[in-house]
């Protein structure tokens, strides 16, 4: 392989794919990035066998070929190179690569290209296509509720429940739940549901573009989900198992509800947690015309008061403040509605005039 490539183009591509490399794998080649020439330039790929990312980048190809270079060294080196064209020449017989820049060069040892794992083939028809910016916003509203506890793998994933008219995306860690319904047109005849690892979706959020182009989502026969946008493909395993019956835990009858300015409530809670010790809950008193948020700790005491519009009973509750902050940060309306079923049962957090999104949060001491 012999290519000429702009430094900025290379660092952009490396930044995308290096997230999928593995540092602690017993397979050293998984710590590398695969370079492979193509008709348009060069394709960079990396995988840790859980997630794989490949992206194409423009380059002047002098000689076709490929190699696998250690991600840490090629990434750190490229970041520190001068703004210039980089020449990369590989000797595949000895897995050695010369990187030339200005009047200098580096000789970097790599891995045998034929040992790099292959990616799943792209199916002919996507399950669906969606605007990239819209998809990123949808994922942000849901993925915060996934669990990080690996011993319960189902809850580390996000359910995609698709029918002919809409897509419902659900995440829960058993203390909270987030759900978004989005109208969509399937590219296949039958309904589908599958569970995507939350870690994969966090990477999707970082990679997809903030423009009006589409991202296509495919299901492969080997139980993989594949995302493809303009020049990047992300492949991930799916989580096997049956997702809990989420509809059963979403209340439909409420004894109280109130609306409040979203930003004001978020700021008040963020000030309150300055005085919190670890995950100490905050206390909330709801009255006819105001909400009081207060916390007593070893550090000190704080009380915040905000005007509200209440329908129903007054009550006192306690919540994990960090869960409340996560839920409020993704609300994109000026006002938020909070619906209550009782002092020890589920609360629903919802943007005003948007019935397609809900965030469910349990008071402390309870689990879904």
Tab-separated table of N, CA and C in Angstrom, residues 154-155 159 170 172 174 177 195 241-249 368:
chain	number	residue	atom	x	y	z
A	154	UNK	N	-29.607	-7.289	29.682
A	154	UNK	CA	-30.804	-6.759	29.011
A	154	UNK	C	-30.962	-5.273	29.280
A	155	UNK	N	-30.704	-4.862	30.520
A	155	UNK	CA	-30.916	-3.463	30.903
A	155	UNK	C	-29.779	-2.543	30.463
A	159	UNK	N	-34.257	-0.982	23.754
A	159	UNK	CA	-35.209	-1.711	22.920
A	159	UNK	C	-35.679	-0.842	21.761
A	170	UNK	N	-37.025	2.337	23.909
A	170	UNK	CA	-37.188	2.288	25.363
A	170	UNK	C	-35.877	1.913	26.032
A	172	UNK	N	-34.339	1.375	30.256
A	172	UNK	CA	-34.605	1.420	31.697
A	172	UNK	C	-33.478	0.738	32.455
A	174	UNK	N	-34.280	-0.001	35.721
A	174	UNK	CA	-35.225	-0.446	36.768
A	174	UNK	C	-35.518	0.629	37.806
A	177	UNK	N	-37.059	5.103	33.527
A	177	UNK	CA	-37.374	4.618	32.186
A	177	UNK	C	-37.551	5.821	31.276
A	195	UNK	N	-32.648	-5.397	20.591
A	195	UNK	CA	-32.049	-4.659	21.693
A	195	UNK	C	-30.614	-4.301	21.309
A	241	UNK	N	-32.174	-11.929	24.227
A	241	UNK	CA	-33.070	-12.024	25.375
A	241	UNK	C	-34.374	-11.305	25.120
A	242	UNK	N	-35.259	-11.390	26.092
A	242	UNK	CA	-36.582	-10.770	25.999
A	242	UNK	C	-36.606	-9.530	26.876
A	243	UNK	N	-36.954	-8.387	26.275
A	243	UNK	CA	-37.009	-7.139	27.037
A	243	UNK	C	-38.236	-7.140	27.932
A	244	UNK	N	-38.151	-6.573	29.136
A	244	UNK	CA	-39.310	-6.536	30.044
A	244	UNK	C	-40.520	-5.844	29.406
A	245	UNK	N	-41.695	-6.185	29.874
A	245	UNK	CA	-42.939	-5.589	29.364
A	245	UNK	C	-43.070	-4.163	29.898
A	246	UNK	N	-42.461	-3.238	29.178
A	246	UNK	CA	-42.356	-1.865	29.669
A	246	UNK	C	-43.712	-1.172	29.799
A	247	UNK	N	-44.675	-1.550	28.972
A	247	UNK	CA	-45.969	-0.873	29.014
A	247	UNK	C	-46.689	-1.079	30.346
A	248	UNK	N	-46.383	-2.180	31.002
A	248	UNK	CA	-47.069	-2.501	32.254
A	248	UNK	C	-46.673	-1.581	33.395
A	249	UNK	N	-45.499	-0.954	33.306
A	249	UNK	CA	-45.044	-0.108	34.420
A	249	UNK	C	-45.330	1.377	34.177
A	368	UNK	N	-38.359	-0.550	39.735
A	368	UNK	CA	-39.348	-1.011	38.755
A	368	UNK	C	-39.374	-2.525	38.750
